[in-house]
XYZ file of C-alpha atoms in Angstrom:
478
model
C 118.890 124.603 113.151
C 116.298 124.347 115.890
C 112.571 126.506 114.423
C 109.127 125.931 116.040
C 108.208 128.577 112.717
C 108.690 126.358 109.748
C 107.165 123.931 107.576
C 109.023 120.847 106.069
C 107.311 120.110 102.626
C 107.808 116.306 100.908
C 107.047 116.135 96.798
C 106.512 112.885 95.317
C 108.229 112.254 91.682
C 105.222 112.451 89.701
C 104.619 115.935 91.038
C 108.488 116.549 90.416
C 108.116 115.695 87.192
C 105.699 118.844 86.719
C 107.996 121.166 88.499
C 107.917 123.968 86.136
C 103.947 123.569 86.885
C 104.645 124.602 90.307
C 107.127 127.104 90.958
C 105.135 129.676 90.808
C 102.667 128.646 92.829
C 103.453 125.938 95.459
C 106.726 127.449 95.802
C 106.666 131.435 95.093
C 103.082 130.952 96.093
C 102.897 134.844 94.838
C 104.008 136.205 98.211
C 107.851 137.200 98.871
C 106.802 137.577 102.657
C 106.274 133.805 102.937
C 108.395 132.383 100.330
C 110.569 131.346 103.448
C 110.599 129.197 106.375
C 109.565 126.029 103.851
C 112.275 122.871 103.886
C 111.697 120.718 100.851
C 112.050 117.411 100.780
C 112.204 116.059 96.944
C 111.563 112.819 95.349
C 113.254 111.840 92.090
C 111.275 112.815 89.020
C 108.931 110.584 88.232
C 109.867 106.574 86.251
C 113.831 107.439 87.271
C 113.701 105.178 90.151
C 112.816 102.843 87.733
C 115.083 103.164 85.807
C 117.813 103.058 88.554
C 116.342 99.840 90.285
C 113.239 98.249 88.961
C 110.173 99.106 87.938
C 107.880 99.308 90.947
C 104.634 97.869 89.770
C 105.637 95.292 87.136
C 108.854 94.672 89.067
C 110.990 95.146 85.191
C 114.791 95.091 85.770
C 116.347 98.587 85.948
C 120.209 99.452 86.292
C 120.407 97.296 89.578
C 118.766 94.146 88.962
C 120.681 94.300 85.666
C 123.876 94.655 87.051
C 123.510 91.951 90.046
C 122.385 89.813 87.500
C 125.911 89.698 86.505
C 125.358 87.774 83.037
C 125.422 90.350 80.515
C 128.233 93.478 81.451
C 126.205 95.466 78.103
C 123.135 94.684 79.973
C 123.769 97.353 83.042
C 125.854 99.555 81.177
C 122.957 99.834 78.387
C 120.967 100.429 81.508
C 122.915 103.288 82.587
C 122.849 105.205 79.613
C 118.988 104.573 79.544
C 119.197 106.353 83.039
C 121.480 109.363 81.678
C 118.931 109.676 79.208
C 115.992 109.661 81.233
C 117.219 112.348 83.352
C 118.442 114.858 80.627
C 114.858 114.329 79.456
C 113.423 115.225 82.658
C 115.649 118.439 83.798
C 114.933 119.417 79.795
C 111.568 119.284 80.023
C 111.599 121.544 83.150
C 114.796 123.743 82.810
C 114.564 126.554 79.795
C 117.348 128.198 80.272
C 120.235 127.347 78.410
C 122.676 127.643 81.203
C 120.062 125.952 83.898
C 120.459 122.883 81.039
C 124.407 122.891 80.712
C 124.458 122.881 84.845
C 121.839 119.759 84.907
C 123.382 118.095 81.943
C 127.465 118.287 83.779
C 125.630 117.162 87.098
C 124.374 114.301 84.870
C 127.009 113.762 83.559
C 129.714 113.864 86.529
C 127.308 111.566 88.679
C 126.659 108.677 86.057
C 130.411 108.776 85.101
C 130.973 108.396 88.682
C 128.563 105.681 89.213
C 129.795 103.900 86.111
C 133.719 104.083 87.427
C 132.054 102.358 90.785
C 130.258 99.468 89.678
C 133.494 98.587 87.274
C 135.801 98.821 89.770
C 133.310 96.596 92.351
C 133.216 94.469 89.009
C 136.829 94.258 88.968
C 137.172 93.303 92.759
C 134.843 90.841 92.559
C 136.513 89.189 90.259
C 138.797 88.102 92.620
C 137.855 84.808 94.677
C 137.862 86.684 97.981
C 134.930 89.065 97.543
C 131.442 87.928 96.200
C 129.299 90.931 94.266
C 126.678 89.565 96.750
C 128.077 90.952 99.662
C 127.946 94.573 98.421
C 124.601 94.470 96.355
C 122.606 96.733 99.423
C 125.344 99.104 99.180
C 125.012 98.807 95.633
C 121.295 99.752 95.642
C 121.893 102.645 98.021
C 124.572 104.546 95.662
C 122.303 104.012 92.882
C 119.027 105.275 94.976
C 120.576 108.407 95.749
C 121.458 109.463 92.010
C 117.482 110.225 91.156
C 116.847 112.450 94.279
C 120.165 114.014 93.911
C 119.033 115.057 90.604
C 115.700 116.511 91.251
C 116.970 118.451 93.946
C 119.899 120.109 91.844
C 117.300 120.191 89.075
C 114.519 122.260 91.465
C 117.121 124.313 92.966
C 118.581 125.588 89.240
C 114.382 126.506 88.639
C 113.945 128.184 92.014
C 116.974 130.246 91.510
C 115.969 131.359 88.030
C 112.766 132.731 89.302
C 114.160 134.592 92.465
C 113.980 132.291 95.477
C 117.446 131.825 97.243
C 116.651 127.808 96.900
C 120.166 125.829 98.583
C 120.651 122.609 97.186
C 121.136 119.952 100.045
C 122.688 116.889 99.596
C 122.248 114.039 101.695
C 123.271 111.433 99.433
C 126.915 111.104 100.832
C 128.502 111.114 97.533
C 132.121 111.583 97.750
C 132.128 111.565 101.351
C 134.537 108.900 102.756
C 132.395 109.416 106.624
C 130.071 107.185 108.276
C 127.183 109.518 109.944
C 124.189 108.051 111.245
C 121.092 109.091 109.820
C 120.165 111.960 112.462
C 124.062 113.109 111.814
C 123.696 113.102 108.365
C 120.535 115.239 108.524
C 122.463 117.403 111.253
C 125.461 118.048 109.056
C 123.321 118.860 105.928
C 120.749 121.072 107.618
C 123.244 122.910 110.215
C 123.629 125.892 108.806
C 120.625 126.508 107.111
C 119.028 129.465 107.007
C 115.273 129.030 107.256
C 114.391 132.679 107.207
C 116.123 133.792 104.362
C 117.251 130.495 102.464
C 114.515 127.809 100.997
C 116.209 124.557 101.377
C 115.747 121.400 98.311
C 116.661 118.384 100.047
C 117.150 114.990 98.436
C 114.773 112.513 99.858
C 117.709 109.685 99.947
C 120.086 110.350 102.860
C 123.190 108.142 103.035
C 123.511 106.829 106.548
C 124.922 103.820 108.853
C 121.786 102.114 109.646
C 120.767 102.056 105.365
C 117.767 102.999 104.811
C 116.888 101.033 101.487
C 117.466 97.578 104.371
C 114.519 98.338 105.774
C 112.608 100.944 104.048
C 113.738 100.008 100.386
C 111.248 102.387 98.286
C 109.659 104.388 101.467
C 112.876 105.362 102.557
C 112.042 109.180 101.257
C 109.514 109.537 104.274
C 111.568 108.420 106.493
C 113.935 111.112 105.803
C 111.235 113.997 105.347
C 110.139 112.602 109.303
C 113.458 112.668 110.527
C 113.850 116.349 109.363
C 110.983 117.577 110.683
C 111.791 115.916 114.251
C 115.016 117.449 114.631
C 114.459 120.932 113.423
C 111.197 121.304 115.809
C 109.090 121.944 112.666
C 105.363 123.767 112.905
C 104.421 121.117 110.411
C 105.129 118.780 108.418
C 103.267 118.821 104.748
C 103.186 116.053 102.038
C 102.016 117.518 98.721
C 100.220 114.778 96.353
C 98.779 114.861 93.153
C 95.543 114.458 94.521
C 93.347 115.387 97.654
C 92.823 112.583 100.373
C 89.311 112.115 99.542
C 86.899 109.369 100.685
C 87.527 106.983 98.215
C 88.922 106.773 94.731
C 86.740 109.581 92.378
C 87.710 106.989 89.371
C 85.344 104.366 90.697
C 83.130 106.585 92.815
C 81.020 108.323 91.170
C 79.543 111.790 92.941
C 79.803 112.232 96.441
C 83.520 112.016 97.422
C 84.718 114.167 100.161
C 88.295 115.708 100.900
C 88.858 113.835 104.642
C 89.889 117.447 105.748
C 91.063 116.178 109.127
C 91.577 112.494 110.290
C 94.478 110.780 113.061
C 97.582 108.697 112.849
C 95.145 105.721 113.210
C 93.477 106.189 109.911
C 96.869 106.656 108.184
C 98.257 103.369 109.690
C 95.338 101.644 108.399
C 95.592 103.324 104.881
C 99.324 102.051 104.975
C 98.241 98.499 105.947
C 95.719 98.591 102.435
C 98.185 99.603 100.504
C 97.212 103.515 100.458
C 99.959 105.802 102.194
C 99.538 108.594 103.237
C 102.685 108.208 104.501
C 105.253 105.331 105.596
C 104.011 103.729 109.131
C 107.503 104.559 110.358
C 107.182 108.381 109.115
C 104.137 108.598 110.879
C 105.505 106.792 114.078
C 108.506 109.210 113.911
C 106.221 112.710 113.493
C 103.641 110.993 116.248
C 106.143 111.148 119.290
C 107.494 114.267 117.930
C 104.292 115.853 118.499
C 104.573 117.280 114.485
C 101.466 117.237 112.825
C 100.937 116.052 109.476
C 98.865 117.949 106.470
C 98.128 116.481 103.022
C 97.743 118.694 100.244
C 96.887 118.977 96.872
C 100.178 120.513 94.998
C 98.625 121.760 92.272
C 95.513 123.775 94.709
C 98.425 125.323 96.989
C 95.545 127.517 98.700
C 93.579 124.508 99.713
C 94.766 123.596 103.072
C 94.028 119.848 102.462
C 93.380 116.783 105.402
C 95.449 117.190 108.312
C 96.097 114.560 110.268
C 97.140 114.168 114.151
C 96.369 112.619 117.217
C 93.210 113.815 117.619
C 90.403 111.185 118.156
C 87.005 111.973 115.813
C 84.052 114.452 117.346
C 81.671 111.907 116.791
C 81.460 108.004 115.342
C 81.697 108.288 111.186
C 83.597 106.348 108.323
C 86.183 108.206 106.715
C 87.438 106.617 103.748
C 86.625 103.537 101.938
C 89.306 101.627 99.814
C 90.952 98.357 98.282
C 93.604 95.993 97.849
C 94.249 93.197 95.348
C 95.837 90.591 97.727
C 96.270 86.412 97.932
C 94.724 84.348 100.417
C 97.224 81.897 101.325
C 95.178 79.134 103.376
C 97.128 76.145 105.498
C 94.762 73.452 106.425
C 96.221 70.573 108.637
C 93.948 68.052 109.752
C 96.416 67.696 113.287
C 96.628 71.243 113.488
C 94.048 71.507 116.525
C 95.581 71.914 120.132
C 98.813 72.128 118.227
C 101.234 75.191 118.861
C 103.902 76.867 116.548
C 101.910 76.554 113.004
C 101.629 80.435 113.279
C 105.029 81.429 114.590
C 106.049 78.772 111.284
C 104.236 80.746 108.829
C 105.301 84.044 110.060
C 108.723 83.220 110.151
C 108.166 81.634 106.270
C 106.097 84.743 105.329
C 108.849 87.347 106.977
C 112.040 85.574 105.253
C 110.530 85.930 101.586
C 109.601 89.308 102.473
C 105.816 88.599 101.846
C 103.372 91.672 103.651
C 100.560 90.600 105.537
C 97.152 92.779 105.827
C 95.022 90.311 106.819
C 94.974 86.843 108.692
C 92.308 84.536 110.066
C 92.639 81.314 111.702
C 89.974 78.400 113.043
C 90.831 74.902 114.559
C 92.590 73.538 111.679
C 93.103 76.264 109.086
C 95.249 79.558 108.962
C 94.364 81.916 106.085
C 96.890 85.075 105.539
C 95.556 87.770 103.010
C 99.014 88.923 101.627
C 99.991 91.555 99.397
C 102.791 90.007 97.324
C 103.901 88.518 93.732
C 102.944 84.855 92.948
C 106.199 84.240 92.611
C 107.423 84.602 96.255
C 104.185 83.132 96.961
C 105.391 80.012 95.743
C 108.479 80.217 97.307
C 106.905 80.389 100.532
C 104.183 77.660 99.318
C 107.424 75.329 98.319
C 108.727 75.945 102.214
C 105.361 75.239 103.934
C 105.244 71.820 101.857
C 108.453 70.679 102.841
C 107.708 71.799 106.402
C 104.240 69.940 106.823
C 103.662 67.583 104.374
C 100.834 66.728 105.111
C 99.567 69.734 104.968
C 96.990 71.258 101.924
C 98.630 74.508 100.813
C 96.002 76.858 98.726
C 97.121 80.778 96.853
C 94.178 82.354 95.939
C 93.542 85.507 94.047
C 91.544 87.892 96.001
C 90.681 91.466 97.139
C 89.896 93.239 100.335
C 87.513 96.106 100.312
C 87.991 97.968 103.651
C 85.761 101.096 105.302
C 88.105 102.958 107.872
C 87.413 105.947 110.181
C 89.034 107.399 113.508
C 85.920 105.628 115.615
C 83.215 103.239 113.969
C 81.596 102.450 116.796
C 78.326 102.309 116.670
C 78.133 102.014 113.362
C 77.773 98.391 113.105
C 80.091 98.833 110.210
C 80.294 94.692 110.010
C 76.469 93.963 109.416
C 75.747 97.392 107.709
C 78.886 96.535 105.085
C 77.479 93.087 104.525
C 73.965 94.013 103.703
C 75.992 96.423 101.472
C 77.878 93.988 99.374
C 74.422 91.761 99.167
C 72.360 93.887 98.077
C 75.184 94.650 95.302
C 75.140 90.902 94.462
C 78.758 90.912 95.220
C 79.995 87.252 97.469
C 81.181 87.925 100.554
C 84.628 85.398 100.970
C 85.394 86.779 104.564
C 85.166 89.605 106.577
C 87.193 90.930 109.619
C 86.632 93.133 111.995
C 88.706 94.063 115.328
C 87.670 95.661 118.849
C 89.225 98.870 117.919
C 86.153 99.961 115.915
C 89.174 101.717 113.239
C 88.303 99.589 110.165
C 86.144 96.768 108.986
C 87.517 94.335 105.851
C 85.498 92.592 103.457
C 86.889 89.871 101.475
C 85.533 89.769 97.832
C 86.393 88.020 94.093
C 89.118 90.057 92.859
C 86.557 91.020 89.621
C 84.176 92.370 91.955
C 86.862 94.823 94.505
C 85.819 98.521 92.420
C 82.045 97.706 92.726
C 82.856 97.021 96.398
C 84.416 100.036 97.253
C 81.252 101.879 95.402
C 78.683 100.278 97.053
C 80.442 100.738 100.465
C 80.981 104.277 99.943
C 77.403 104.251 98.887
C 76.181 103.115 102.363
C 78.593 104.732 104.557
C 79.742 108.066 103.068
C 77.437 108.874 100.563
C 74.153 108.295 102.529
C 72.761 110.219 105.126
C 76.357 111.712 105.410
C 78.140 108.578 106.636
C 75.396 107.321 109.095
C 73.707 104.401 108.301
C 69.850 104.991 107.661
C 68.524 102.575 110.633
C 71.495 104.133 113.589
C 69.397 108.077 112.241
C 65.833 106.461 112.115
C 66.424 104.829 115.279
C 68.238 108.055 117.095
């Protein structure tokens, strides 16, 4: 299994979703010689996991929050059949071959009959006042996970095949398999016998395994297997193919001069996780990082464009890199006795880590603690509800806000802090806070929620844009 000569490829759902769009392209890409040495790690086609589990930005009940709701048995199973549905839809809109349909639709078919069997029979158990549904709802999530990737690989491999590639569908989602593998044995066991030289590999992004990855990665647990793979096979490289370039800042709210990044570091992908923009998971990275794999993001739909690679690699000279933004609320703590006073923090972050609340920002003076946090109201006032009873007399204040953030490999020199300020005035945008650290990586502005696009354009303006990322006065004064 062992290669220093090929490439492990990750496709997110939406592209999935126009897989017919890229077969013969991203994967045929026109040349038989090279067709091989490519592992490819697939995502399920695109609103299925939403189906399965919830919808992602509107947080909707899918087929798991319906079914741990345990209220309304019509509720989950209606949800299942909306997920049947859904993915006969998906492989039909892809698949044009009759028999590439009737394999998609039994594979369908054989795994939601499966899945329905399971969750009446953990139903029936539960029942029972020894066992509480509860106690089985992460394993729960996992089986259902697995189903969409699964599915797009099968899907993908039935397409490859009809064109000519020797695509192998690999199955990592342990179905039917009564053993307990960790994740690198899982990965081991699926990939063993692979042949990269004469076989092109379509592996499901959800890999069953001890540890579980939905515990800790829920949603980003796809990375985490494309990371793994590429670790222990020794790949060249590892490649995650997006709908769009990684460009300098959104081209929706910029308007003209936004640049492909073409080459950044680990650092600037960290920071884009941390704003809400992944490249790819912080773990991934972390994982690809000490296995000396470097990472390229492409384009999938401009296969020839070799896209922003990213790597250890510090930058050839000071420059911002990317600007971007995050809707976020400030949750402030003010207590009058808080001065000279130790644990507040470690109280918070304990509050803040139970209700599973993400931080990207804090700031703190004698009697105030401020976290910028990127989470529903809802758990927000949870949390708020805990901090009361904790300190009560303590003011507790959630605040809509946004963070507008400029991030390169090395600002320094830049005086990205005073240059991004006289940015944002001379916009007429307020100014609520801004942060900036020692490591000269990024530099966050605080800003009215309303006012977070024309932020990130005037930004870009003075950064990017002008005088080709150096501020005027730094090229005057040089």
């Amino acid at each position: 299994m062992k290669s220093n000569s090929h490439t492990i490829e990750k496709i997110g759902g939406t592209s999935m979703s126009r897989l017919d769009e890229l077969v013969e392209t991203l994967f045929a890409d026109g040349d038989e010689d090279i067709r091989y040495g490519r592992v490819f790690v697939v995502s399920a086609f695109g609103g299925i996991t939403d189906l399965l589990l919830e919808q992602k930005k509107s947080g909707n009940p899918g087929l798991f929050a319906r079914f741990a709701n345990e209220e309304d048995d019509h509720g989950w199973l209606d949800a299942l059949s909306r997920v049947s549905e859904g993915m006969r839809a998906a492989h039909g809109s892809i698949l044009s071959h009759p028999a590439d349909q009737s394999d998609a639709d039994d594979f369908v078919r054989d795994r939601i009959e499966g899945a329905r069997n399971c969750l009446i029979d953990l139903q029936r158990l539960c029942s029972y006042g020894h066992f509480r549904l509860s106690q089985h709802m992460m394993l729960t999530r996992e089986l259902l996970s697995g189903l969409g990737e699964a599915h797009s690989a099968f899907v993908a491999t039935l397409a490859l095949r009809r064109e000519g590639i020797n695509a192998r569908f690999v199955d990592l989602s342990g179905w039917r398999d009564e053993r307990e593998l960790d994740l690198d044995a899982r990965i081991t066991d699926g990939m063993d016998d692979v042949d990269f030289d004469t076989e092109m590999p379509i592996v499901t992004g959800y890999a069953q395994c001890a540890e579980g990855l939905m515990r800790e990665f829920d949603r980003g647990y796809s990375e985490v297997t494309f990371s793994r793979i590429a670790a222990l096979t020794g790949a060249r490289e590892a490649i995650i193919h997006k709908e769009f370039h990684l460009s300098s800042a959104d081209p929706k709210l910029v308007k003209g001069d936004v640049r492909k990044l073409g080459h950044t570091n680990y650092d600037v992908a960290d920071q884009l996780s941390n704003m809400g923009m992944e490249a790819i998971h912080p773990k991934a990275a972390k994982t690809l990082r000490q296995a000396d794999v470097p990472l390229r993001v492409t384009n999938a739909f401009e296969p020839h464009d070799p896209g922003t690679l990213i790597d250890d690699q510090p930058a050839a000279r000071p420059a911002a890199e990317i600007v971007t933004g995050l809707d976020v609320h400030a949750l402030e703590l003010f207590e009058q006795d808080m001065v000279g006073v130790k644990g507040y923090d470690a109280s918070i972050l304990e509050m803040l880590t139970r209700h599973q609340v993400r931080i990207v920002s804090k700031s703190s003076n004698a009697n105030t603690i401020t976290h910028y946090v990127d989470a529903p109201l809802r758990k927000l006032r949870r949390v708020e509800r805990d901090l009361t009873e904790r300190y009560p007399n303590a003011e507790t204040r959630i605040s809509p806000m946004a963070i507008a953030a400029v991030i390169g490999r090395d600002l320094s020199g830049l005086s990205p802090l005073s240059c991004g300020l006289r940015a944002l005035a001379t916009a007429d945008i307020e100014i609520l806070a801004a942060h900036q650290t020692t490591r000269s990586v990024d530099v966050q502005f605080v800003i009215p929620r309303e006012s977070r696009d024309a932020a990130i354009a005037a930004l870009h303006e003075a950064f990017i844009s002008r005088e080709g990322s150096v501020p005027v006065e730094r090229k005057q004064a040089a």
